[in-house]
Short mmCIF file of C-alpha atoms (C1' of nucleotides) and ligand atoms in Angstrom, two decimals:
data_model
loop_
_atom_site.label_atom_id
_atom_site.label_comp_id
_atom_site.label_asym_id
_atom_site.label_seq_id
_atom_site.Cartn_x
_atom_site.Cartn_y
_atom_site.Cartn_z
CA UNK A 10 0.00 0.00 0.00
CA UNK A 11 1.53 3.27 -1.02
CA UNK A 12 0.22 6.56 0.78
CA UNK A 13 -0.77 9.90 -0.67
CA UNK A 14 2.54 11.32 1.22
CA UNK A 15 4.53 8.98 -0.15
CA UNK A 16 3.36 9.48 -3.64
CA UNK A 17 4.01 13.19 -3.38
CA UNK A 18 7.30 12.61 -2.47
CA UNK A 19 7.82 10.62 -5.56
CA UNK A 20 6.52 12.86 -7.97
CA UNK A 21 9.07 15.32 -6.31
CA UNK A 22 11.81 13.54 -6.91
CA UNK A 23 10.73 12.39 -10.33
CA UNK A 24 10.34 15.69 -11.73
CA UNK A 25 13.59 17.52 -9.92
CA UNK A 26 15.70 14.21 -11.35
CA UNK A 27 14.31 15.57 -14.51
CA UNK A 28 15.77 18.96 -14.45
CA UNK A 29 19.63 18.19 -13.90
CA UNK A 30 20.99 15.75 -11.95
CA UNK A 31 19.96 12.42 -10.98
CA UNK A 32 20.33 12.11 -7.47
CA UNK A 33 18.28 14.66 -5.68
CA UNK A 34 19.30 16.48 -2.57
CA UNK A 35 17.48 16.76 0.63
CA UNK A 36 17.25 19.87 0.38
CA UNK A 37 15.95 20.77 -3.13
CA UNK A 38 12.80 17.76 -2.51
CA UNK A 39 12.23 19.82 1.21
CA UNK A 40 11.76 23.27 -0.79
CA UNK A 41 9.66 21.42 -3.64
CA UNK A 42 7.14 20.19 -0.88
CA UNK A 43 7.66 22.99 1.26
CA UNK A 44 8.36 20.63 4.14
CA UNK A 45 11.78 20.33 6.25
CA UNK A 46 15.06 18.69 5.68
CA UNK A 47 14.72 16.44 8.67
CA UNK A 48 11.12 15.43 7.13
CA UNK A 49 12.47 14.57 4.12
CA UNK A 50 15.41 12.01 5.49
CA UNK A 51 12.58 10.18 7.18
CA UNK A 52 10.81 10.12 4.17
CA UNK A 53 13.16 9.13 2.09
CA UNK A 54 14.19 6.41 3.92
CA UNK A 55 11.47 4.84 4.03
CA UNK A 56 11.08 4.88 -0.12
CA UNK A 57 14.15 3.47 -0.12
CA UNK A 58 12.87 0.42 2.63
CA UNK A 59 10.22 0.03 0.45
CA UNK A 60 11.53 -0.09 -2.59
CA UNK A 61 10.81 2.81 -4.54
CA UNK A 62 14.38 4.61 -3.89
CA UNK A 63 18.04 4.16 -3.89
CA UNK A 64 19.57 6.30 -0.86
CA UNK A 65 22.91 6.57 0.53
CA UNK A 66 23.47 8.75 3.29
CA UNK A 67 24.49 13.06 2.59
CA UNK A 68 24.42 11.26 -1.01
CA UNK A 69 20.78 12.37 -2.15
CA UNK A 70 18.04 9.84 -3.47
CA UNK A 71 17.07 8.80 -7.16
CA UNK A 72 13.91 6.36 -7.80
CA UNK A 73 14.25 3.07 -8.59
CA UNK A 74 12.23 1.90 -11.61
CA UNK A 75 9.39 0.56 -9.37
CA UNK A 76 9.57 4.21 -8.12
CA UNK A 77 9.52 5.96 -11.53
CA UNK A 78 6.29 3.45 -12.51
CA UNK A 79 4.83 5.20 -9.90
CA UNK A 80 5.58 8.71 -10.61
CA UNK A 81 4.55 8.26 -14.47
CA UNK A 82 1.27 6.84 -13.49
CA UNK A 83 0.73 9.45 -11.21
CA UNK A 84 1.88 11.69 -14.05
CA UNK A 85 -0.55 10.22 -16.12
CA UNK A 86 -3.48 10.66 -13.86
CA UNK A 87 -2.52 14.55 -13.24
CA UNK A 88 -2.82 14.83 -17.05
CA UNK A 89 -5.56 13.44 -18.02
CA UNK A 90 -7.50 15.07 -15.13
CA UNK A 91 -6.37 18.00 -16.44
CA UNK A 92 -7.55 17.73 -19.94
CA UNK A 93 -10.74 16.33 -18.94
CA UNK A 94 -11.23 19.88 -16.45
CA UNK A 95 -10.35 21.57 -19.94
CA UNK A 96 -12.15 19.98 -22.40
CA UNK A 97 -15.63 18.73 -20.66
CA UNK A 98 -15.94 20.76 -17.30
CA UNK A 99 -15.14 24.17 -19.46
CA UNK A 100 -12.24 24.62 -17.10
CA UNK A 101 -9.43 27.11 -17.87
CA UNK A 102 -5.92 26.20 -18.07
CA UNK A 103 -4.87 28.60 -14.94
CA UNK A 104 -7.70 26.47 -12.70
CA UNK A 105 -6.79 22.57 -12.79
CA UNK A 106 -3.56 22.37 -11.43
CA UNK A 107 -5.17 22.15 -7.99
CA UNK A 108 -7.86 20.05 -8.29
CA UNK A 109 -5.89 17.38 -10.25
CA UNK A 110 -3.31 17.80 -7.47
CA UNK A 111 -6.00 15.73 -5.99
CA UNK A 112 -7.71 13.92 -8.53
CA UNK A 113 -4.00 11.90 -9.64
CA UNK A 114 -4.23 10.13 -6.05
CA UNK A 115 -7.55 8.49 -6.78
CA UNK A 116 -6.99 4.69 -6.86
CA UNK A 117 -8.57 2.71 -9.90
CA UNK A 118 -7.00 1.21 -13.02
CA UNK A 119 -10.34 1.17 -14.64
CA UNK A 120 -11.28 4.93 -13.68
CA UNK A 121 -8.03 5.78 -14.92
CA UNK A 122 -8.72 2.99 -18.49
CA UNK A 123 -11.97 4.55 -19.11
CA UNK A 124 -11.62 8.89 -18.78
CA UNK A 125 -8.99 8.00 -20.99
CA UNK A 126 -10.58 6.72 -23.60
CA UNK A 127 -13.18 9.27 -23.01
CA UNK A 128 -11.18 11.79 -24.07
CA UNK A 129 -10.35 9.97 -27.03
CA UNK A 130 -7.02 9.11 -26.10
CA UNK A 131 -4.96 13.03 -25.55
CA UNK A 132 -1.07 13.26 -26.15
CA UNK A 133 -0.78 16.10 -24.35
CA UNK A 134 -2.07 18.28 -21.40
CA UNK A 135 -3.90 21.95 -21.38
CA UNK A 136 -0.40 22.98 -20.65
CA UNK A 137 1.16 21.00 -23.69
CA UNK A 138 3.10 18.38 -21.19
CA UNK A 139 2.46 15.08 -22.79
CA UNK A 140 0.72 12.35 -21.04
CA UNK A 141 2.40 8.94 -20.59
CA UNK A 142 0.68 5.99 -21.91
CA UNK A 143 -0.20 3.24 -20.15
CA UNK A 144 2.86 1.32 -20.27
CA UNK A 145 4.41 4.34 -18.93
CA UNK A 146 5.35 5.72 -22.45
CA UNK A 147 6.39 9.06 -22.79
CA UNK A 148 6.98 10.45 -25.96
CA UNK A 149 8.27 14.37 -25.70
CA UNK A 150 8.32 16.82 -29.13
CA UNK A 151 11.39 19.13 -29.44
CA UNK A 152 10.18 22.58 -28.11
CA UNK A 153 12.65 25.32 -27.16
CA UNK A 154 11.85 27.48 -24.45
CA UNK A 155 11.35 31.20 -26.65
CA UNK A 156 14.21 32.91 -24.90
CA UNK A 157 16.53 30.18 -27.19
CA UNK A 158 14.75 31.34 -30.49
CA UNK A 159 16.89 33.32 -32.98
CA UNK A 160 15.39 36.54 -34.73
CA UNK A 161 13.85 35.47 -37.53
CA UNK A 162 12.19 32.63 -36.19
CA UNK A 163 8.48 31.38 -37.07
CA UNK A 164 7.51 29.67 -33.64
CA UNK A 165 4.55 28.25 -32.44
CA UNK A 166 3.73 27.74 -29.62
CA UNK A 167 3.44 24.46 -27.69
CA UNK A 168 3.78 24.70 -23.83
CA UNK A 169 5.05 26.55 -20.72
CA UNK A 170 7.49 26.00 -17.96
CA UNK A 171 5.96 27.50 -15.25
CA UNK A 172 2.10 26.35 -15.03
CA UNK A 173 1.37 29.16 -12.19
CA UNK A 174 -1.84 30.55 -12.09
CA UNK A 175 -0.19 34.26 -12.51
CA UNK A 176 1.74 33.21 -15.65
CA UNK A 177 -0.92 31.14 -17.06
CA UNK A 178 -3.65 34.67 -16.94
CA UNK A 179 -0.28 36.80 -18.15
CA UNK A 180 -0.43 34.78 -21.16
CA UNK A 181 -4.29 35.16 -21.68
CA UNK A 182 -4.41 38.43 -21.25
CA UNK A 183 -2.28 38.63 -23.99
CA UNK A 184 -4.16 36.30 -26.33
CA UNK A 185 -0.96 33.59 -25.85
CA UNK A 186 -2.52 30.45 -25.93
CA UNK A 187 -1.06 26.85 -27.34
CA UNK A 188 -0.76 27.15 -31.16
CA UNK A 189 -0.25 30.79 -31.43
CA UNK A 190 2.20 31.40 -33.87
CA UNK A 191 4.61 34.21 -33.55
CA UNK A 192 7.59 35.89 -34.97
CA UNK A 193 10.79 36.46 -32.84
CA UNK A 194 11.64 40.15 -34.26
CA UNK A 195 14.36 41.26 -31.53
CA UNK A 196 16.01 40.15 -28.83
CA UNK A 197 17.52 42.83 -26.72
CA UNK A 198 21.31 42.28 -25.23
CA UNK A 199 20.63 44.49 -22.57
CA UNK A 200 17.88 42.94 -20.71
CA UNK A 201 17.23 40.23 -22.90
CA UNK A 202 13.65 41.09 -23.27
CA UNK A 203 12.20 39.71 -26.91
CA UNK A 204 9.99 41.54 -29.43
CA UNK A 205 7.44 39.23 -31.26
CA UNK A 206 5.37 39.71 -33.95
CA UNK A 207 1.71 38.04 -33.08
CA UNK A 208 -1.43 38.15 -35.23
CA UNK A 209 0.23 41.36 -37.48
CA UNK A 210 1.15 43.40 -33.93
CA UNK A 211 4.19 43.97 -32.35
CA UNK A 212 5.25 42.90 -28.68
CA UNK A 213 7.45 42.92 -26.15
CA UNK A 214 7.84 40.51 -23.30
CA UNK A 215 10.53 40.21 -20.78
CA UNK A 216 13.07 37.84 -20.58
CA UNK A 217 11.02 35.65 -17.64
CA UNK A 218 7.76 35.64 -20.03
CA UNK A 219 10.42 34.40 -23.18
CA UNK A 220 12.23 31.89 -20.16
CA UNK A 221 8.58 29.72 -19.52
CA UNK A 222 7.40 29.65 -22.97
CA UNK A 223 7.74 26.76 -25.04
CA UNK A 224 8.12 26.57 -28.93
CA UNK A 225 8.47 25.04 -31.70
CA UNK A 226 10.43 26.60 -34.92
CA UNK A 227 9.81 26.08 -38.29
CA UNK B 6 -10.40 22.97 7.31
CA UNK B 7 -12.15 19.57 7.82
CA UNK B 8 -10.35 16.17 7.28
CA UNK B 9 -11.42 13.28 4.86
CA UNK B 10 -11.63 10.99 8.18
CA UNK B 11 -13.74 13.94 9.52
CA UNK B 12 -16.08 13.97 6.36
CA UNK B 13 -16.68 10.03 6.71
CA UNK B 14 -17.63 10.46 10.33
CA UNK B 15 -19.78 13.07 9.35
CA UNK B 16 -21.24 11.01 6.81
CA UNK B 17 -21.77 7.64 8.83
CA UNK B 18 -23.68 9.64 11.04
CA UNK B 19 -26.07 11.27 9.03
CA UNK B 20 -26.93 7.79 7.26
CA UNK B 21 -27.48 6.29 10.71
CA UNK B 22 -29.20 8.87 11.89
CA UNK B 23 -31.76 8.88 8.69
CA UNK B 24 -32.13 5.06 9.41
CA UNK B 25 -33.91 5.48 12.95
CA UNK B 26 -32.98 7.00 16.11
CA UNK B 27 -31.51 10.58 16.15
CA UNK B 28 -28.95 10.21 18.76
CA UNK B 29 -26.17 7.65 16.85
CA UNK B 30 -24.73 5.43 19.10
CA UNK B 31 -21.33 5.66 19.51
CA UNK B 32 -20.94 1.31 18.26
CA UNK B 33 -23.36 2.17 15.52
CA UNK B 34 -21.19 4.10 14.03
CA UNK B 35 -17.86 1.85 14.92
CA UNK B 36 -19.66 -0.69 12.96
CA UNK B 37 -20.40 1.07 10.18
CA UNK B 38 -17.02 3.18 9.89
CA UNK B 39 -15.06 -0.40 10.80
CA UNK B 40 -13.38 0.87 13.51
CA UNK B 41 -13.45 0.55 17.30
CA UNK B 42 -15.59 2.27 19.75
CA UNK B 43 -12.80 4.06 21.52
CA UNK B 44 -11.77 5.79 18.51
CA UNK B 45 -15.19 6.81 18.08
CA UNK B 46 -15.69 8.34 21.40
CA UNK B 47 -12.68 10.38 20.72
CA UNK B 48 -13.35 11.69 17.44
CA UNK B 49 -16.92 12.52 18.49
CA UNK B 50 -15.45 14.35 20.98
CA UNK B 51 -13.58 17.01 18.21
CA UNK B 52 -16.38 16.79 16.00
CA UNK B 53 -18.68 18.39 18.59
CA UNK B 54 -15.50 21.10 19.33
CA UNK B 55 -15.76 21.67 16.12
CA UNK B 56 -19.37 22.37 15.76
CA UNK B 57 -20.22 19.52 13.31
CA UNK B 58 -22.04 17.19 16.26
CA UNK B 59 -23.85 17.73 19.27
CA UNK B 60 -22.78 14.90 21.82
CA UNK B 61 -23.00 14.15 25.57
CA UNK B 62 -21.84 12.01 27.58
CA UNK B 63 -23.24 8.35 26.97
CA UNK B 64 -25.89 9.83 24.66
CA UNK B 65 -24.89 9.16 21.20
CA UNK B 66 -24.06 12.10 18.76
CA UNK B 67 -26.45 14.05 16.55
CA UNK B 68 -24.84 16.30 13.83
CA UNK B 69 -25.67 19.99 13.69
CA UNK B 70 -27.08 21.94 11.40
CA UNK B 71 -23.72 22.60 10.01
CA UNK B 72 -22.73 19.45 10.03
CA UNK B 73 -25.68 18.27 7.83
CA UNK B 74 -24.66 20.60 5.33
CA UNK B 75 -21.43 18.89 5.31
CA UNK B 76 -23.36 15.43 4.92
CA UNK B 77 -25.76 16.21 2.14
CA UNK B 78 -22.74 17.82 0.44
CA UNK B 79 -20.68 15.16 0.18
CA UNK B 80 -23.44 13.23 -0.52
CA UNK B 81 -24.52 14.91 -3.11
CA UNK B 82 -20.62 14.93 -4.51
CA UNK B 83 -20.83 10.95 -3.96
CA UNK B 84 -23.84 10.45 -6.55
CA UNK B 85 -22.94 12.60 -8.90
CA UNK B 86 -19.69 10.70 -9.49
CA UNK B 87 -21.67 7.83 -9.66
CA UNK B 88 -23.70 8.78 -12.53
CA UNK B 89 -20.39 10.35 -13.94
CA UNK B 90 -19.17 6.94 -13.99
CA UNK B 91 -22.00 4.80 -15.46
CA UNK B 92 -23.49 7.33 -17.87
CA UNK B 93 -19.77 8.62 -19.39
CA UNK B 94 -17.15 6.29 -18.25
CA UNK B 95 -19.16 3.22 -19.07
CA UNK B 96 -19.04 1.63 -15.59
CA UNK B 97 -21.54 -0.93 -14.11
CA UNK B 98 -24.12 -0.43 -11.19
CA UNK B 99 -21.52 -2.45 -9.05
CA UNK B 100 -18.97 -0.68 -9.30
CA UNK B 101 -19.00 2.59 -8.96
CA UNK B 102 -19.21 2.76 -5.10
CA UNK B 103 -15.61 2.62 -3.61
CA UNK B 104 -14.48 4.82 -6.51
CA UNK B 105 -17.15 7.54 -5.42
CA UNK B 106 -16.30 7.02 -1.98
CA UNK B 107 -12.91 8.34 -3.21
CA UNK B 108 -13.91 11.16 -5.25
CA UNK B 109 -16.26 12.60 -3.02
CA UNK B 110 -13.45 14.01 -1.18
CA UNK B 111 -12.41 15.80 -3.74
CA UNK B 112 -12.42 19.47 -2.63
CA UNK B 113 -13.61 22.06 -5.31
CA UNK B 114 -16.98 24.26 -5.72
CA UNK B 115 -16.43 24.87 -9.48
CA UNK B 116 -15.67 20.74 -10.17
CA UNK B 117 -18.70 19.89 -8.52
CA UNK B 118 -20.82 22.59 -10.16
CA UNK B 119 -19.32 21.81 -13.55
CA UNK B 120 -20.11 18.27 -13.18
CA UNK B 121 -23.51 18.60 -12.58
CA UNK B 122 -24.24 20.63 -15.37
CA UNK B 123 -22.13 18.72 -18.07
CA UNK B 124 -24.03 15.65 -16.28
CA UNK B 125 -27.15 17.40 -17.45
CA UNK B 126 -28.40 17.92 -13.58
CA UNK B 127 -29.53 14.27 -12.73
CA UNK B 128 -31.57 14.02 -9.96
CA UNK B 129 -31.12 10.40 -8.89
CA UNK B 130 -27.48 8.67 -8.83
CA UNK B 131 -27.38 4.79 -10.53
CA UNK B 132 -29.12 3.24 -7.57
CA UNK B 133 -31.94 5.41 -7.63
CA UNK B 134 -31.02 7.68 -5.01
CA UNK B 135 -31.73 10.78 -4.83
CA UNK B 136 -28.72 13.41 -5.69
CA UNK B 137 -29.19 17.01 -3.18
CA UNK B 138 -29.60 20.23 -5.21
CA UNK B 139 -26.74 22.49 -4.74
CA UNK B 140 -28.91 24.71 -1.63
CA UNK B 141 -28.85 20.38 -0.13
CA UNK B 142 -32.17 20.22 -0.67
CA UNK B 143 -32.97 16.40 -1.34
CA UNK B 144 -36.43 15.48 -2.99
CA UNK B 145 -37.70 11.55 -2.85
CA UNK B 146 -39.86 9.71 -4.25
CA UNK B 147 -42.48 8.08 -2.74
CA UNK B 148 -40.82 3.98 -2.87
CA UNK B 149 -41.50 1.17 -0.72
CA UNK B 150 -39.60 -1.85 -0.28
CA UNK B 151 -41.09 -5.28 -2.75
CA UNK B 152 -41.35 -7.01 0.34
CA UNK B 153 -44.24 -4.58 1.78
CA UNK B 154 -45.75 -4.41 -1.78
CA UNK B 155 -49.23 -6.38 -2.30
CA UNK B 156 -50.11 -9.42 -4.16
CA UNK B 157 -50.99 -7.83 -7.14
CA UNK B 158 -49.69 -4.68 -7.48
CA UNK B 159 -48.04 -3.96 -10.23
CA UNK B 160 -44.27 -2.57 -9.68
CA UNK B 161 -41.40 -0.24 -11.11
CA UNK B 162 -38.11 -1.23 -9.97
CA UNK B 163 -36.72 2.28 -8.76
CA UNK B 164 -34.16 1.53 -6.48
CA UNK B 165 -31.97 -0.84 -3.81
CA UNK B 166 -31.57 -0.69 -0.16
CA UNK B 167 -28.17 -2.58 -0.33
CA UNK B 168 -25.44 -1.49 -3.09
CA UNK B 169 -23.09 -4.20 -2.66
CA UNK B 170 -21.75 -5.37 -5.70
CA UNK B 171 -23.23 -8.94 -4.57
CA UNK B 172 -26.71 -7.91 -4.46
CA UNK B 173 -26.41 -5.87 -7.46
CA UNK B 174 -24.34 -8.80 -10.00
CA UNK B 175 -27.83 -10.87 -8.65
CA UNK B 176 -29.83 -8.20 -9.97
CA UNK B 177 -28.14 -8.41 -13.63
CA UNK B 178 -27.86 -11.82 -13.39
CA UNK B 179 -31.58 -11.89 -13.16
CA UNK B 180 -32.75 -8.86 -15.62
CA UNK B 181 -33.62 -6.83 -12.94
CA UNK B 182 -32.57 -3.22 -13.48
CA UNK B 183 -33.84 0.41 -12.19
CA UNK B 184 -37.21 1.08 -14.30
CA UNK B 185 -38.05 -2.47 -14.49
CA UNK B 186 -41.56 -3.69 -14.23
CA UNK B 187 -42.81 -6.03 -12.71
CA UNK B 188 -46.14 -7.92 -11.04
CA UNK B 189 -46.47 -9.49 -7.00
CA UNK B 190 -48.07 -12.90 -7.70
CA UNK B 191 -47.93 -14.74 -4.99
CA UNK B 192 -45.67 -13.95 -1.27
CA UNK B 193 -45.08 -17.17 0.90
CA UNK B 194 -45.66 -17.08 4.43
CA UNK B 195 -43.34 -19.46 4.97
CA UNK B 196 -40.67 -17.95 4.06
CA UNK B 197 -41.74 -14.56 2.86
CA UNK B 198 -40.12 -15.21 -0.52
CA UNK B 199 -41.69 -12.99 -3.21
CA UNK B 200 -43.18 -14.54 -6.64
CA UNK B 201 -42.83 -11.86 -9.52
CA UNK B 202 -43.77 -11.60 -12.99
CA UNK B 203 -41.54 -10.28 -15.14
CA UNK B 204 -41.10 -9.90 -18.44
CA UNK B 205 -43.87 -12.46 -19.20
CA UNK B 206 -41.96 -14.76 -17.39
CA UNK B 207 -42.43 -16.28 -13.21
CA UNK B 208 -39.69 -15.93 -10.93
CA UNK B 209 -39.48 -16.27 -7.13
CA UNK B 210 -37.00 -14.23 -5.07
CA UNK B 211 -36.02 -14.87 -1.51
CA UNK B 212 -37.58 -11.89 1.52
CA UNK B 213 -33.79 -11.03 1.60
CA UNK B 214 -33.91 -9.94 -2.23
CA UNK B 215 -37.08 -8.78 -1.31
CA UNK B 216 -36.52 -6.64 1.38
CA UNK B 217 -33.40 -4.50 -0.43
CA UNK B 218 -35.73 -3.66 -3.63
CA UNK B 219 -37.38 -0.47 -3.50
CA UNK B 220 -40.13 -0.18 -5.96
CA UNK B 221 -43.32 2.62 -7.21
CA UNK B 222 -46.43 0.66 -6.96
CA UNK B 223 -49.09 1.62 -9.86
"C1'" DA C 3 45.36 22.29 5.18
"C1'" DA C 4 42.65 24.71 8.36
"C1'" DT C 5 38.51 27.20 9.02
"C1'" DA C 6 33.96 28.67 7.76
"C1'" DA C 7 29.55 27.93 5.64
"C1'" DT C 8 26.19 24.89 4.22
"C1'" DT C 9 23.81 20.66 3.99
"C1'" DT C 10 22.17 16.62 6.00
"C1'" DT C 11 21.14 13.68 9.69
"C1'" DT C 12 19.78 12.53 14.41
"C1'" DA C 13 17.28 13.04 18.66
"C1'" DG C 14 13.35 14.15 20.77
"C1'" DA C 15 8.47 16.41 20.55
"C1'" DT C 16 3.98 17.03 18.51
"C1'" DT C 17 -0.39 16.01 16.05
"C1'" DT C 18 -3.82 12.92 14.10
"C1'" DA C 19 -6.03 8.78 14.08
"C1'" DT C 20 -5.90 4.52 15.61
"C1'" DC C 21 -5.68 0.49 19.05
"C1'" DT C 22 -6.04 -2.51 23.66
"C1'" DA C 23 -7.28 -3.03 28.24
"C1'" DA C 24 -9.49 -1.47 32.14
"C1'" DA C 25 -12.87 1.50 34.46
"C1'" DA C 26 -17.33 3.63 34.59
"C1'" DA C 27 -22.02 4.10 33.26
"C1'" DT C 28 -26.12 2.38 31.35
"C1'" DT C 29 -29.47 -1.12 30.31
"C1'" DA C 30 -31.39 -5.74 30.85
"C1'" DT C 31 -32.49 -9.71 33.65
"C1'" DT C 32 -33.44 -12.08 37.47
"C1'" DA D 16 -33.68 -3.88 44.02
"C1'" DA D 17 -29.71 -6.43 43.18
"C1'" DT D 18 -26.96 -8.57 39.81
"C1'" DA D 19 -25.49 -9.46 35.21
"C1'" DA D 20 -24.63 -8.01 30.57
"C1'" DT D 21 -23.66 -4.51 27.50
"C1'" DT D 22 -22.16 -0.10 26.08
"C1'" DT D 23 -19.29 3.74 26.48
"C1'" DT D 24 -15.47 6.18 28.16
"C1'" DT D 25 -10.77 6.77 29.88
"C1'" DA D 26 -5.90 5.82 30.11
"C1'" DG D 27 -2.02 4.70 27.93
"C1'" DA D 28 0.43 2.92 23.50
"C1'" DT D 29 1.38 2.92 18.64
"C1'" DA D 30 2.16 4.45 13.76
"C1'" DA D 31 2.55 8.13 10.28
"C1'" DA D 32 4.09 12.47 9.19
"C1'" DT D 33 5.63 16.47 10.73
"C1'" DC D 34 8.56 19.93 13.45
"C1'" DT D 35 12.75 22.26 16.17
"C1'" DA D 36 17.25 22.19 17.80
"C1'" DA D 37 21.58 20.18 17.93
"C1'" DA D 38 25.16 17.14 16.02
"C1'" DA D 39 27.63 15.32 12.13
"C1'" DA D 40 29.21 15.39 7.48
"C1'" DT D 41 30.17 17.69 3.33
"C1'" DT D 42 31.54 21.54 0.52
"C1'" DA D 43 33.52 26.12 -0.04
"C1'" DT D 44 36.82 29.68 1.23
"C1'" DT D 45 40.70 31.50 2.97
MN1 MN E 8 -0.57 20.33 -13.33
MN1 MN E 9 -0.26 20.31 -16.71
MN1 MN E 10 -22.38 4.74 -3.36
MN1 MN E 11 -25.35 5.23 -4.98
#
DNA sequence: AATAATTTTTAGATTTATCTAAAAATTATT
DNA sequence: AATAATTTTTAGATAAATCTAAAAATTATT
């Protein structure tokens, strides 16, 4: 039996593996759940007694593949939740984060079998992650975040980093969504804020906005 | 904030409470939750601190107004992801209920609201219970059980007593399903088993069948 | 290489929900 | 009304997940 807790502390450690290196401090997984150090020892400890982990001592931990099953699953779940907020509960993509927070710790294959082929089966989620398939499949496009597009580029776009509320209403009040295309017409050395051309009108976003959006050129 | 152990309290409760005496004894409710009497004792103890429960002393506990609203709420969250289930993700009768009993812990005004309306605003959940309006108000029919109904009278099958998965693969088993009809031919005093017509055809089901039927007469 | 800064672990407490065993109160039976 | 049976509560323990404060180990800086 695996706990909520315990799943949380997977995904963690899943998804900071991700970005860098493989064995993930204490430290970085503490700040991730907002929790303590000393928590996360405990914690981690006992993923590793069960299975789920490999941890040495001051040496970090990184899943095992009985751990990463889990985390993709989980993965899964949080995705399709999040489409199905989005495309039959007339969600928007700023509002599901939270609820399928919860929703990915419900416990039922067939649940899990059947919403997705409700919803016919999505690649990707509202916020253009893709969703693993059921043997834990993940198949990723190349996307570039916009602050590594050249001038001249023809970009659409195709996801975001950062899947905060805040940045997520930035980008609609800017008529940014997923499949916007846009032009990168400068990129300025000084602050390295970008101009883009969308829909015939110049813009200029900052060099965070251009740092959590994800293209695609050509 | 209120816990999901709190909510199931809450909710065992209110169904006890429905079925018979007001004041819920403090085993009742051990019983139903599957836990001991002790634990109950204590956690009617912070319910009551907490305002959901009136209790005293070797008197049983009786919720409080705001602790019905917390009842029919999650309740009403329970049924309709029920009918989610059967009428878009293609579940059965029997199987729905330790999946809702999940998911109606799910905190979010704007999921629930959403469902119902993409749901189309059903007003009785797969076992012919009644689903609570969003205000909690709960209207029901006017169903008695088969076993009180008279030779004779002629029957709609509108709902069960028990939702085990048991009882309900017995149903299918046997072509009985919500909005079935059906005729009282004969009831043995012996044994108070129940002789039906349905469907053209004579069948005879035990008092136990008969007694977790609910049915419309005329 | 020694010292300082930082990270990580340990030790001991706390909170929530549970349990067992015993005591107290209530209810049923003689 | 006294005794027996049952129910309910209390007292004390346990397990999970967290915390604070202090110790230990690692990493960075002089
Ligand atoms: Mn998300
Ligand atoms: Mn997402
Ligand atoms: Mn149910
Ligand atoms: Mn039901």
């Amino acid at each position: 039996m695996i706990t909520l807790t315990e799943e949380n502390y997977i995904k963690s450690i899943y998804h900071l593996g991700k970005q860098g290196v493989n064995n993930v401090s204490t430290n970085a997984i503490a700040k991730d759940i907002k929790t303590k150090a000393s928590s996360v020892t405990d914690m981690v400890k006992k993923l590793s007694e069960k299975g789920y982990a490999d941890y040495k001592k001051y040496q970090g931990a990184t899943l095992t593949e009985k751990g990463k099953r889990v985390a993709v699953s989980i993965i899964r779940k949080h995705r399709l939740w999040e489409v199905f907020l989005v495309e039959k509960l007339n969600f928007s993509w700023d509002e599901i984060h939270e609820v399928a927070e919860q929703l990915e710790h419900i416990k039922s294959e067939k649940l899990i079998k059947q919403l997705d082929a409700f919803l016919e089966y999505p690649t990707h989620d509202p916020h253009g992650d893709p969703i693993p398939d059921e043997t834990g499949k993940i198949k990723s496009i190349d996307k570039i975040l916009l602050s590594q597009a050249q001038i001249g580029d023809a970009c659409i776009c195709v996801g975001v980093q950062d899947s905060s509320s805040e940045f997520l209403k930035y980008l609609d009040k800017n008529n940014i969504a997923l499949g916007t295309e846009l032009i990168v017409v400068h990129k300025e050395p000084f602050d390295n804020s970008v101009t883009i051309l969308v829909s015939a009108k110049e813009f200029i976003i900052s060099n965070m906005i251009a740092n959590n959006l994800f293209v695609k050129v050509g």
